[in-house]
Short mmCIF file of C-alpha atoms in Angstrom, two decimals:
data_model
loop_
_atom_site.label_atom_id
_atom_site.label_comp_id
_atom_site.label_asym_id
_atom_site.label_seq_id
_atom_site.Cartn_x
_atom_site.Cartn_y
_atom_site.Cartn_z
CA UNK A 1 -1.69 27.06 3.78
CA UNK A 2 1.34 24.91 4.49
CA UNK A 3 0.72 22.69 7.52
CA UNK A 4 2.86 22.94 10.63
CA UNK A 5 3.81 19.72 12.41
CA UNK A 6 5.63 20.29 15.70
CA UNK A 7 8.42 17.86 16.50
CA UNK A 8 8.37 17.30 20.26
CA UNK A 9 11.60 15.30 20.57
CA UNK A 10 13.32 18.11 22.46
CA UNK A 11 10.60 18.04 25.11
CA UNK A 12 11.39 14.36 25.66
CA UNK A 13 15.12 15.12 25.78
CA UNK A 14 14.55 17.61 28.58
CA UNK A 15 12.29 15.16 30.43
CA UNK A 16 14.81 12.34 30.15
CA UNK A 17 17.69 14.48 31.36
CA UNK A 18 16.16 14.65 34.84
CA UNK A 19 14.01 11.52 34.99
CA UNK A 20 10.39 11.66 35.99
CA UNK A 21 7.77 13.17 33.75
CA UNK A 22 8.54 16.91 33.59
CA UNK A 23 8.02 18.40 31.12
CA UNK A 24 5.16 16.14 30.20
CA UNK A 25 5.36 15.02 26.58
CA UNK A 26 1.65 14.16 26.39
CA UNK A 27 0.59 17.55 27.70
CA UNK A 28 2.86 19.37 25.25
CA UNK A 29 1.35 17.36 22.38
CA UNK A 30 -2.12 18.39 23.54
CA UNK A 31 -1.05 22.00 23.91
CA UNK A 32 0.58 22.51 20.51
CA UNK A 33 -2.55 21.15 18.85
CA UNK A 34 -4.71 23.43 20.98
CA UNK A 35 -2.51 26.35 19.95
CA UNK A 36 -3.19 25.61 16.27
CA UNK A 37 -0.49 23.22 15.04
CA UNK A 38 -1.74 20.90 12.32
CA UNK A 39 0.21 17.90 13.54
CA UNK A 40 2.70 16.34 15.92
CA UNK A 41 5.97 14.71 14.84
CA UNK A 42 8.17 12.34 16.80
CA UNK A 43 11.42 10.66 15.84
CA UNK A 44 12.14 7.66 18.08
CA UNK A 45 15.66 6.29 17.83
CA UNK A 46 16.83 2.80 18.83
CA UNK A 47 18.49 4.04 22.04
CA UNK A 48 15.32 5.98 23.00
CA UNK A 49 17.44 8.93 24.11
CA UNK A 50 14.54 11.31 23.63
CA UNK A 51 11.17 10.00 22.43
CA UNK A 52 10.61 6.50 23.75
CA UNK A 53 8.77 3.78 21.88
CA UNK A 54 6.14 3.79 24.61
CA UNK A 55 5.66 7.53 24.02
CA UNK A 56 4.71 6.72 20.44
CA UNK A 57 2.02 4.37 21.69
CA UNK A 58 0.78 6.76 24.39
CA UNK A 59 0.52 9.65 21.93
CA UNK A 60 -1.79 7.76 19.56
CA UNK A 61 -5.09 8.63 21.34
CA UNK A 62 -3.86 12.16 22.11
CA UNK A 63 -2.89 13.31 18.62
CA UNK A 64 -6.16 14.16 16.89
CA UNK A 65 -4.49 16.18 14.12
CA UNK A 66 -1.84 14.56 11.88
CA UNK A 67 0.51 12.14 13.59
CA UNK A 68 3.90 11.79 11.90
CA UNK A 69 6.48 9.24 13.06
CA UNK A 70 9.98 9.61 11.62
CA UNK A 71 12.80 7.12 11.74
CA UNK A 72 15.12 4.61 10.18
CA UNK A 73 13.02 1.61 9.10
CA UNK A 74 14.82 -1.07 11.07
CA UNK A 75 12.52 -3.91 12.05
CA UNK A 76 11.78 -2.55 15.53
CA UNK A 77 10.71 0.77 14.01
CA UNK A 78 8.60 -0.91 11.33
CA UNK A 79 6.82 -2.97 13.98
CA UNK A 80 6.13 0.15 16.04
CA UNK A 81 4.66 2.06 13.11
CA UNK A 82 2.47 -0.87 12.09
CA UNK A 83 1.21 -1.11 15.66
CA UNK A 84 0.54 2.62 16.16
CA UNK A 85 -0.66 3.37 12.60
CA UNK A 86 0.10 7.11 12.49
CA UNK A 87 -1.18 9.38 9.74
CA UNK A 88 2.25 9.45 8.13
CA UNK A 89 5.58 7.67 8.44
CA UNK A 90 8.69 9.54 7.30
CA UNK A 91 11.63 7.29 6.50
CA UNK A 92 15.02 8.72 7.47
CA UNK A 93 18.37 6.94 6.90
CA UNK A 94 19.80 7.65 10.36
CA UNK A 95 22.78 5.79 11.68
CA UNK A 96 22.20 4.45 15.19
CA UNK A 97 24.71 6.92 16.65
CA UNK A 98 23.58 9.98 14.67
CA UNK A 99 23.03 13.03 16.85
CA UNK A 100 20.47 14.26 14.35
CA UNK A 101 19.46 13.53 10.78
CA UNK A 102 22.32 14.40 8.45
CA UNK A 103 21.50 13.08 4.96
CA UNK A 104 18.69 12.06 2.72
CA UNK A 105 18.19 8.63 1.17
CA UNK A 106 20.10 7.39 -1.81
CA UNK A 107 16.86 6.34 -3.44
CA UNK A 108 18.65 4.57 -6.27
CA UNK A 109 20.99 2.43 -4.17
CA UNK A 110 18.22 1.64 -1.67
CA UNK A 111 15.40 1.29 -4.20
CA UNK A 112 14.44 -2.32 -3.53
CA UNK A 113 14.53 -1.91 0.25
CA UNK A 114 12.42 1.26 0.14
CA UNK A 115 9.88 -0.30 -2.22
CA UNK A 116 9.41 -3.24 0.15
CA UNK A 117 9.04 -1.09 3.27
CA UNK A 118 6.75 1.46 1.64
CA UNK A 119 4.47 -1.23 0.25
CA UNK A 120 4.04 -2.66 3.75
CA UNK A 121 3.09 0.72 5.21
CA UNK A 122 0.72 1.52 2.38
CA UNK A 123 -1.00 -1.84 2.78
CA UNK A 124 -1.78 -0.60 6.28
CA UNK A 125 -3.14 2.73 5.02
CA UNK A 126 -0.24 4.77 6.38
CA UNK A 127 0.88 7.70 4.23
CA UNK A 128 4.57 7.47 3.39
CA UNK A 129 7.25 10.11 2.99
CA UNK A 130 10.98 9.72 2.47
CA UNK A 131 13.73 12.12 3.51
CA UNK A 132 15.73 13.27 0.47
CA UNK A 133 18.36 15.78 -0.51
CA UNK A 134 17.37 18.27 -3.25
CA UNK A 135 19.00 16.21 -6.00
CA UNK A 136 16.89 15.54 -9.07
CA UNK A 137 18.09 11.97 -9.54
CA UNK A 138 17.10 11.23 -5.93
CA UNK A 139 13.65 12.71 -6.55
CA UNK A 140 13.24 10.52 -9.63
CA UNK A 141 14.39 7.54 -7.57
CA UNK A 142 11.85 8.39 -4.89
CA UNK A 143 9.05 8.14 -7.43
CA UNK A 144 10.06 4.58 -8.24
CA UNK A 145 9.74 3.56 -4.59
CA UNK A 146 6.02 4.35 -4.60
CA UNK A 147 6.20 6.90 -1.79
CA UNK A 148 3.34 9.34 -1.40
CA UNK A 149 5.59 12.26 -0.49
CA UNK A 150 9.15 13.38 -0.11
CA UNK A 151 10.53 15.46 2.75
CA UNK A 152 13.23 17.84 1.55
CA UNK A 153 16.23 17.88 3.90
CA UNK A 154 16.63 21.62 4.42
CA UNK A 155 19.80 21.93 6.51
CA UNK A 156 21.87 23.30 3.62
CA UNK A 157 19.15 25.79 2.68
CA UNK A 158 19.04 27.03 6.27
CA UNK A 159 22.83 27.36 6.40
CA UNK A 160 23.01 29.28 3.13
CA UNK A 161 20.12 31.53 4.15
CA UNK A 162 21.92 32.39 7.40
CA UNK A 163 24.89 33.51 5.29
CA UNK A 164 22.66 35.76 3.19
CA UNK A 165 22.77 33.47 0.15
CA UNK A 166 19.16 33.30 -0.90
CA UNK A 167 20.15 31.45 -4.07
CA UNK A 168 20.71 28.47 -1.80
CA UNK A 169 17.05 27.67 -2.21
CA UNK A 170 17.29 27.10 -5.97
CA UNK A 171 17.98 23.36 -5.84
CA UNK A 172 15.03 22.95 -3.46
CA UNK A 173 12.72 24.78 -5.84
CA UNK A 174 13.83 22.54 -8.70
CA UNK A 175 13.35 19.44 -6.57
CA UNK A 176 9.86 20.52 -5.54
CA UNK A 177 8.86 21.29 -9.12
CA UNK A 178 9.98 17.84 -10.23
CA UNK A 179 8.24 16.17 -7.31
CA UNK A 180 5.01 17.97 -8.14
CA UNK A 181 5.34 16.89 -11.78
CA UNK A 182 5.81 13.30 -10.63
CA UNK A 183 2.70 13.62 -8.43
CA UNK A 184 4.51 13.26 -5.12
CA UNK A 185 3.65 15.62 -2.29
CA UNK A 186 6.36 17.87 -0.86
CA UNK A 187 7.18 18.22 2.84
CA UNK A 188 10.28 19.89 4.30
CA UNK A 189 12.24 19.82 7.51
CA UNK A 190 15.51 20.35 9.38
CA UNK A 191 16.91 23.62 10.75
CA UNK A 192 13.81 25.57 9.76
CA UNK A 193 13.14 28.53 12.04
CA UNK A 194 11.18 31.75 12.38
CA UNK A 195 13.99 33.46 10.48
CA UNK A 196 13.82 31.37 7.32
CA UNK A 197 10.41 29.69 7.24
CA UNK A 198 8.53 32.40 5.37
CA UNK A 199 11.14 32.60 2.62
CA UNK A 200 10.98 28.83 2.21
CA UNK A 201 7.19 28.85 2.11
CA UNK A 202 7.07 31.64 -0.46
CA UNK A 203 9.50 29.91 -2.82
CA UNK A 204 8.77 26.16 -2.64
CA UNK A 205 5.83 25.36 -4.93
CA UNK A 206 3.21 23.05 -3.47
CA UNK A 207 4.79 22.84 -0.02
CA UNK A 208 2.31 20.74 1.97
CA UNK A 209 3.90 20.44 5.40
CA UNK A 210 6.90 21.45 7.46
CA UNK A 211 8.15 19.59 10.51
CA UNK A 212 9.90 21.84 13.02
CA UNK A 213 11.30 20.91 16.40
CA UNK A 214 14.67 22.18 17.57
CA UNK A 215 14.25 25.82 16.56
CA UNK A 216 10.60 26.02 17.58
CA UNK A 217 11.26 24.68 21.07
CA UNK A 218 14.36 26.87 21.45
CA UNK A 219 12.46 29.98 20.34
CA UNK A 220 9.71 29.07 22.79
CA UNK A 221 12.13 29.42 25.71
CA UNK A 222 12.16 33.15 25.03
CA UNK A 223 8.77 33.79 23.46
CA UNK A 224 6.48 31.07 24.84
CA UNK A 225 5.28 28.04 22.93
CA UNK A 226 1.77 29.29 22.21
CA UNK A 227 3.13 32.53 20.80
CA UNK A 228 5.76 30.75 18.71
CA UNK A 229 3.30 28.24 17.23
CA UNK A 230 1.09 31.11 16.14
CA UNK A 231 4.05 33.02 14.71
CA UNK A 232 4.85 30.01 12.51
CA UNK A 233 1.23 29.66 11.46
CA UNK A 234 1.18 33.32 10.41
CA UNK A 235 4.31 32.88 8.30
CA UNK A 236 2.98 29.70 6.67
CA UNK A 237 -0.24 31.25 5.36
#
């Protein structure tokens, strides 16, 4: 079964919009695990506009499944990850002002930087994953960095699927096959939803984990978070 990691950034966004502590990020993390999710993902950004750095620390004793922290490995982020020591760190090349992640790494151009950062995390027994587009040269470049896994950036797949173009998954399949051949695990994330998740799961070989936040939380407004978590789990079997 492909594991489901629930990204709870949107819960923090809602909390921060009003101040105070409602909805409670810690309680939601407890709940999604209780409902069956295999992990919790957060993506702190430098301006802390949703998940705060202190949230990352406070979540450490609460997340008893897999704890995945995503972000751009600036020094402040690196220090946070080394302090918290999550199960996995996913490196994402976000600009400071990015609304959301919008590109994978150029693993060739950034090879030396990624090697250095990944080595530091692995010395601390933190599993590493890097966010990449489904481009074979970028997958090959990822292997050179020493990363344990890649996370396929699935926005374009989701867009093509919404247009009825199921062939939009082909480059992702090829990328996953190559990653498997190179002995790197395959994760996926971005714009995945109840509409497209089963098709992705059925076609990506060796898909280990998906990280889903925006769609899952949005769907939960209508269907309830416990119900939605279990709907994803059913589709990921």
